Coordinates of C-alpha atoms in Angstrom, one line a residue:
X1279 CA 83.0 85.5 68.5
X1280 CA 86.5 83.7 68.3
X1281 CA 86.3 82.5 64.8
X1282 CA 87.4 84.7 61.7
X1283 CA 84.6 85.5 60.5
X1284 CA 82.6 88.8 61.8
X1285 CA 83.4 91.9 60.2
X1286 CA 82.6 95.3 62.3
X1287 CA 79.5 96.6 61.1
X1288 CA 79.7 100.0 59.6
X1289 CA 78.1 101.7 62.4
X1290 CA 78.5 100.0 66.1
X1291 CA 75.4 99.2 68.2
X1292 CA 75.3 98.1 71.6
X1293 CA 74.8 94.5 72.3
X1294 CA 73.6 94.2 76.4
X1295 CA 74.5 90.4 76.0
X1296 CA 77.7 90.8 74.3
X1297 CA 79.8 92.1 77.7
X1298 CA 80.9 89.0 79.4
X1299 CA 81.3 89.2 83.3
X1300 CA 80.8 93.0 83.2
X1301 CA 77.5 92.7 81.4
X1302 CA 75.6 94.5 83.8
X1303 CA 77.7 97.5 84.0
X1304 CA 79.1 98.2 80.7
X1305 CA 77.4 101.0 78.8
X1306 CA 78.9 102.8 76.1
X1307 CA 77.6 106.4 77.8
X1308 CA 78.0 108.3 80.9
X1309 CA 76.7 109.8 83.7
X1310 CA 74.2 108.8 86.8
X1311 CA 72.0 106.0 86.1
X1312 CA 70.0 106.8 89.7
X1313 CA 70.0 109.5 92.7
X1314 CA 72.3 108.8 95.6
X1315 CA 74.1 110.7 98.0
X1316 CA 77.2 109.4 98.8
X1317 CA 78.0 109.0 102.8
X1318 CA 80.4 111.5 105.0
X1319 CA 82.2 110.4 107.7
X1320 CA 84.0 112.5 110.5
X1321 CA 87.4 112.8 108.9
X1322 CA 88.4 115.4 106.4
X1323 CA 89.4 112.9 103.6
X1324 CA 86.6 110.7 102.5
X1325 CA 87.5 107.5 99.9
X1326 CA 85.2 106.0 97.8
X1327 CA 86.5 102.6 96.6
X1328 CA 87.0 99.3 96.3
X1329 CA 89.8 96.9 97.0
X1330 CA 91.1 96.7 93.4
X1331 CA 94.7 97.1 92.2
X1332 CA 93.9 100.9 92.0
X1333 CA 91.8 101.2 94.7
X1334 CA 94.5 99.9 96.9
X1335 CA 96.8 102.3 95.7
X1336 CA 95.2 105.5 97.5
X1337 CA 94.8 102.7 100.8
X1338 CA 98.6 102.0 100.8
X1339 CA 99.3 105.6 100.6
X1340 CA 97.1 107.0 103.4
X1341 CA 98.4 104.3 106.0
X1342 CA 101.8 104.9 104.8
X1343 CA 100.7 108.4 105.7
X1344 CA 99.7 107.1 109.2
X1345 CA 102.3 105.3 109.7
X1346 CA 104.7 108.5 109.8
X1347 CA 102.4 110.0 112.0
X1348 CA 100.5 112.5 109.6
X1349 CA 97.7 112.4 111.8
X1350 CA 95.6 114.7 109.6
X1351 CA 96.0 111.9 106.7
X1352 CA 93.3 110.0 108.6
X1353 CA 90.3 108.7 106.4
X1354 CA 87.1 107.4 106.3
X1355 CA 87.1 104.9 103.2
X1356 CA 83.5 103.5 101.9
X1357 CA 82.8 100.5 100.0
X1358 CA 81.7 101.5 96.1
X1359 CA 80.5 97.9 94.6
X1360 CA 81.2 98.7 91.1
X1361 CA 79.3 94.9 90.0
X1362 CA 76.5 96.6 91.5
X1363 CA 76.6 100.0 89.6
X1364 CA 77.0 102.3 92.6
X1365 CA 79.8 104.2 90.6
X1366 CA 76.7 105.2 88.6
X1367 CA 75.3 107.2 91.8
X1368 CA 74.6 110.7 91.0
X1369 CA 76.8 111.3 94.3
X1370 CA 79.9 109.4 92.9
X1371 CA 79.6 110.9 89.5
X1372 CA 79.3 114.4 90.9
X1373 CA 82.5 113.2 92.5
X1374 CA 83.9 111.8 89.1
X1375 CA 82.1 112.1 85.7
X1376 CA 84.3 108.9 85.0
X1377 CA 82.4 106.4 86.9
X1378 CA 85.8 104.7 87.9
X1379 CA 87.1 104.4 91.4
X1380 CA 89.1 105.4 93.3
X1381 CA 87.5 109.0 94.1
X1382 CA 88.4 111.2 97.3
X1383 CA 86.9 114.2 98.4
X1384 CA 89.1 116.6 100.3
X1385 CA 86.9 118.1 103.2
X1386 CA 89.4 120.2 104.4
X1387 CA 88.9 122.7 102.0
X1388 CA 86.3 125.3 101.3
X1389 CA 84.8 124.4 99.4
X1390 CA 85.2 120.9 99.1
X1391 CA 88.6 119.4 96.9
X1392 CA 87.5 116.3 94.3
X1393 CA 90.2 114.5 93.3
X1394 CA 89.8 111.4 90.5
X1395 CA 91.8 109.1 89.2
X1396 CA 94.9 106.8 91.3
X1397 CA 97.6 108.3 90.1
X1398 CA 96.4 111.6 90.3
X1399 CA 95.2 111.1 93.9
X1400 CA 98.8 110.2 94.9
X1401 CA 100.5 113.2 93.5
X1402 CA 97.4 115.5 95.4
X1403 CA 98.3 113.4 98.5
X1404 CA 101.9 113.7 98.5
X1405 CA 102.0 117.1 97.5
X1406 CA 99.6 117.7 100.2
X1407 CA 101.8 116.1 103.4
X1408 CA 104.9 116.7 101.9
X1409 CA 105.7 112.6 101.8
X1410 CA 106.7 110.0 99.4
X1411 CA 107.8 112.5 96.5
X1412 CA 111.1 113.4 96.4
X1413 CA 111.8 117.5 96.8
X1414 CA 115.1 116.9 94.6
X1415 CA 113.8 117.9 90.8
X1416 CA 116.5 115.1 89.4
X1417 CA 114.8 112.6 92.2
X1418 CA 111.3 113.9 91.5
X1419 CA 110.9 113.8 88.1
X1420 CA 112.3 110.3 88.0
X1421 CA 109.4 109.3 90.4
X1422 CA 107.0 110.8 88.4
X1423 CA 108.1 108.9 85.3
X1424 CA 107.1 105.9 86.6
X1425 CA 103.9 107.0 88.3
X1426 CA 102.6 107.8 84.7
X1427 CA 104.4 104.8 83.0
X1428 CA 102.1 102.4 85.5
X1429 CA 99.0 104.7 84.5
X1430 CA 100.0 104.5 80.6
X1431 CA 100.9 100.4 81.2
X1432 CA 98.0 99.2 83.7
X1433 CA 95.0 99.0 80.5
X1434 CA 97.4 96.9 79.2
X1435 CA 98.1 94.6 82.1
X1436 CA 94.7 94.4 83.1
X1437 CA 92.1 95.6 80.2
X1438 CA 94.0 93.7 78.2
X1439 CA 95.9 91.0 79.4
X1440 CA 93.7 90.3 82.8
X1441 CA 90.7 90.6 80.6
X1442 CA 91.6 88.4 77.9
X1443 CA 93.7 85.8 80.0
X1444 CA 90.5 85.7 83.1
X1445 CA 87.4 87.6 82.3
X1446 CA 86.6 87.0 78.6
X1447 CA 83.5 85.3 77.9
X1448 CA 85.6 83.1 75.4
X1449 CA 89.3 82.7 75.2
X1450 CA 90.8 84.3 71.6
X1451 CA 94.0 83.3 71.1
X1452 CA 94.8 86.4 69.3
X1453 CA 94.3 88.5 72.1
X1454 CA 95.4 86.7 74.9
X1455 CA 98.8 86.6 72.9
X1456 CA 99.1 90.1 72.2
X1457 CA 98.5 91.4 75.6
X1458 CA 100.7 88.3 77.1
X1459 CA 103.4 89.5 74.9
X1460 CA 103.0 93.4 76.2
X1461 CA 102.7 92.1 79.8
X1462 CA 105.7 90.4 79.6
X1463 CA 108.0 93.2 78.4
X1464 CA 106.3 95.1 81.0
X1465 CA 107.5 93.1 83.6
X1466 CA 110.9 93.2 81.9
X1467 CA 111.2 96.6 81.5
X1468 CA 110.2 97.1 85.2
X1469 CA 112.5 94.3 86.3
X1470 CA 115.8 96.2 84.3
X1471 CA 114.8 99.4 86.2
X1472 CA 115.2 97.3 89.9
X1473 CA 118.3 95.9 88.8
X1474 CA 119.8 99.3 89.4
X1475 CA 118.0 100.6 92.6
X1476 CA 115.9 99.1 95.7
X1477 CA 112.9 100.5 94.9
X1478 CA 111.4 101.8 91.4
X1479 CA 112.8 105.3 91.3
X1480 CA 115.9 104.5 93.1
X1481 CA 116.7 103.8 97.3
X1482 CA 113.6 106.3 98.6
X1483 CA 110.2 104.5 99.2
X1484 CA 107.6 106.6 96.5
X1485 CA 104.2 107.0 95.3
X1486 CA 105.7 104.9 92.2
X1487 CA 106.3 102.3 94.2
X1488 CA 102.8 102.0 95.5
X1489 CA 101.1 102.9 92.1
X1490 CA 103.1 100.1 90.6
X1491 CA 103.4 97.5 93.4
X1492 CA 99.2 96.5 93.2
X1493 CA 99.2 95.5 89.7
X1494 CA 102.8 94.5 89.1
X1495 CA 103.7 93.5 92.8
X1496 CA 100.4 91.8 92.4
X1497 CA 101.0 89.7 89.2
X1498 CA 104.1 88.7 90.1
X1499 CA 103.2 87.3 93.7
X1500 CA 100.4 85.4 92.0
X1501 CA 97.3 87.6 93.7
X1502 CA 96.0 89.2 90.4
X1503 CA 94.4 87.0 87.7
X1504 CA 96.4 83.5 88.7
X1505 CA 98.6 84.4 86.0
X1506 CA 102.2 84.2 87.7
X1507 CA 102.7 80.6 85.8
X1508 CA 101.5 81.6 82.9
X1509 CA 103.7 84.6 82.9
X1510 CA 106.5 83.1 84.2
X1511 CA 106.4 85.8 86.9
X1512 CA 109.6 83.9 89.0
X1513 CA 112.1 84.5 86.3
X1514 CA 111.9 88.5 87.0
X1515 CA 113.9 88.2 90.1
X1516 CA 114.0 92.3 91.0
X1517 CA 110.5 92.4 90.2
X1518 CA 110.1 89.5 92.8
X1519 CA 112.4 91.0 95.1
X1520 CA 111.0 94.4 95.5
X1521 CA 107.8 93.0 94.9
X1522 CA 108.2 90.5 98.5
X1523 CA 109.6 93.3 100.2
X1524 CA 107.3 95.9 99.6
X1525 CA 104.7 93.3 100.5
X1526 CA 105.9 93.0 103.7
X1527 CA 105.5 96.5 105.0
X1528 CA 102.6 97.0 107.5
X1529 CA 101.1 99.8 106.0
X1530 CA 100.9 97.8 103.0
X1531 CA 99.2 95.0 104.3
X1532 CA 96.8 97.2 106.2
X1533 CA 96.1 99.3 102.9
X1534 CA 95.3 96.3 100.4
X1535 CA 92.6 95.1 103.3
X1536 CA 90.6 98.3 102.9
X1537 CA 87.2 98.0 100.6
X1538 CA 88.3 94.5 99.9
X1539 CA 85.6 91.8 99.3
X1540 CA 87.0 88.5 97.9
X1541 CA 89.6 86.6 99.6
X1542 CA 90.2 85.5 103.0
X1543 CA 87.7 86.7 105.3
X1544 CA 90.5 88.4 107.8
X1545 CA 92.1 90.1 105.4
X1546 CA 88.8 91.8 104.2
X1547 CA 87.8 95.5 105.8
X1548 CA 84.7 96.7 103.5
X1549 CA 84.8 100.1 105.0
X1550 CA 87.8 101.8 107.4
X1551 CA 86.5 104.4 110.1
X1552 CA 89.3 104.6 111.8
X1553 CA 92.5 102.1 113.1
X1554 CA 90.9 100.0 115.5
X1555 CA 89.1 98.8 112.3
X1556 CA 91.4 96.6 111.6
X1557 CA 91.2 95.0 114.8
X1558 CA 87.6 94.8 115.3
X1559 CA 85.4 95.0 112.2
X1560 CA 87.4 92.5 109.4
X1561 CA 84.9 90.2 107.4
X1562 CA 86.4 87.3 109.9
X1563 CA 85.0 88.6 112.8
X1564 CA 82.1 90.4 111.5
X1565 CA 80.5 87.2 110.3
X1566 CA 82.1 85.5 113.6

C-alpha cells in the first residue's frame, strides 16, 4: 500500500479490509443499513451528534444561545456513535441522506424543519434567533466568507491531513506531506486574517468563529490529532491567541462536553437534556 507500485485498476471494487480504523463503516453507497427510530425529547430542537470537531460546532452555538437567554434555543442533544453505524438508522437518514452528523430537527415547525450539515445548521440557527450574524451586509457577508472557507478547508485538515498524519493504516509519506503542507497555509492564512481583528470576521463574536474554532482552535491547542508539534501550531500566535480566548468562554466549554466520549471522564456529557446536565450526569459522576 505505501510502495510505488499498485496501479488503480480500471474499474474500482470495494475492498472491506482495505479501510483502516473506519473499516466497519465505510461503504461506497448510501442509505439505511437497518430500521431505527431516532428518540424525541421534550424540547423543540432535537440534535443528533457526536462530540466531533463538527458536532461541537452546533453544541457551542446553542449554549451560546443560552447563554444570552434565548430560552427557546433549548435542546435535547442525543448520542449518534458513528463507529457503531447508527448514522445508518433509517431514522437518522430520513433526517440526512448523508449519513454525517451533525443533524437537527426543528420541532417547532409544522411540519417538522430538517436541517444537515454544521455550517448549514449555524446559518438556520442564527437566522432563526437573530444572534451571532451580523445584520450589517458589509459585516455579514464577511462572516459568511469564513463560515464556508472552514466548510471548503476542514476535508483538508482532517480527511486529509488528520487522516493521513493519525488514522491511516500505514503512514505514506506522500500524503502526509501534501496535506501537512495545505494544513499549514491554512493555519497561516487564518492567522493573517487575526492579525487584523479579535475574532475571525472582525471585533463581533460569530458563527465563523465557532465553525472554525473546533478544528482550527483545536489543532492549534493540541486537542485534535496530537499534531500541534508536528505542525508547529505555537508559531501562529493570533491563531493561538484567539484560539485560548475563545477557549475560555463558558458556553464553549459547556458545548465541546456535549456527545463527547473520549477524554476526561468530567468533561464528557453523552446526551444533554437540559442544564443541570452538566452538573449531574457527566461520565465522572455517572460511572462514580
Amino acid at each position: 500500500m505505501s510502495d510505488n507500485t499498485y496501479q488503480p485498476p480500471k474499474v474500482w471494487e470495494w475492498n472491506k479490509n482495505g479501510g483502516g480504523a473506519f473499516a466497519n463503516i465505510n461503504r461506497p453507497v448510501s442509505g439505511a443499513t437497518h430500521e431505527k427510530a431516532l428518540p424525541v425529547g421534550s424540547h423543540p430542537l432535537q440534535l443528533y451528534s457526536l462530540g466531533t470537531p463538527n458536532g461541537q460546532k452546533v453544541t457551542i452555538m446553542l449554549e451560546e444561545l443560552l447563554a444570552l437567554g434565548v430560552t427557546q434555543a433549548e435542546y435535547d442533544a442525543w448520542l449518534i456513535r458513528i463507529g457503531e453505524g447508527d448514522q445508518f438508522s433509517s431514522g437518522f437518514v430520513d433526517l440526512n441522506p448523508n449519513s454525517k452528523i451533525p443533524a437537527l430537527c426543528d420541532r417547532s415547525t409544522t411540519p417538522p424543519t430538517r436541517v444537515f450539515e454544521s455550517g448549514h445548521i449555524l446559518l438556520y440557527l442564527a437566522e432563526k434567533f437573530g444572534h451571532f450574524l451580523p445584520k450589517d451586509p458589509a459585516a455579514r457577508t464577511e462572516t459568511l466568507n469564513w463560515l464556508f472557507w472552514l466548510q471548503g478547508s476542514a476535508p483538508f485538515l482532517g480527511g486529509g491531513f488528520g487522516h493521513f498524519y493519525n488514522y491511516a493504516p500505514v503512514k505514506i509519506e506522500y500524503a502526509i506531506d501534501r496535506f501537512t503542507m495545505e494544513a499549514k497555509r491554512l493555519l497561516d492564512v487564518l492567522d493573517k486574517q487575526l492579525a487584523r481583528g479579535r475574532y475571525v470576521a472582525g471585533e463581533e463574536y460569530t458563527i465563523a468563529d465557532m465553525a472554525i474554532w473546533p478544528w482550527f482552535g483545536g489543532v492549534a491547542l493540541g486537542s485534535v490529532y496530537n499534531a500541534a508539534e508536528f505542525l508547529d501550531a505555537q508559531s501562529y500566535k493570533n491563531v493561538q491567541r484567539w484560539a485560548q480566548e475563545v477557549g475560555e468562554r463558558p458556553a464553549v466549554k459547556r458545548g465541546r462536553m456535549v456527545n463527547r466520549t473520549f477524554g476526561e471522564p468530567a468533561e464528557q456529557l453523552h446526551e444533554r437534556h437540559s442544564a443541570s446536565d452538566f452538573d449531574t450526569q457527566t461520565e465522572d459522576k455517572r460511572q462514580g
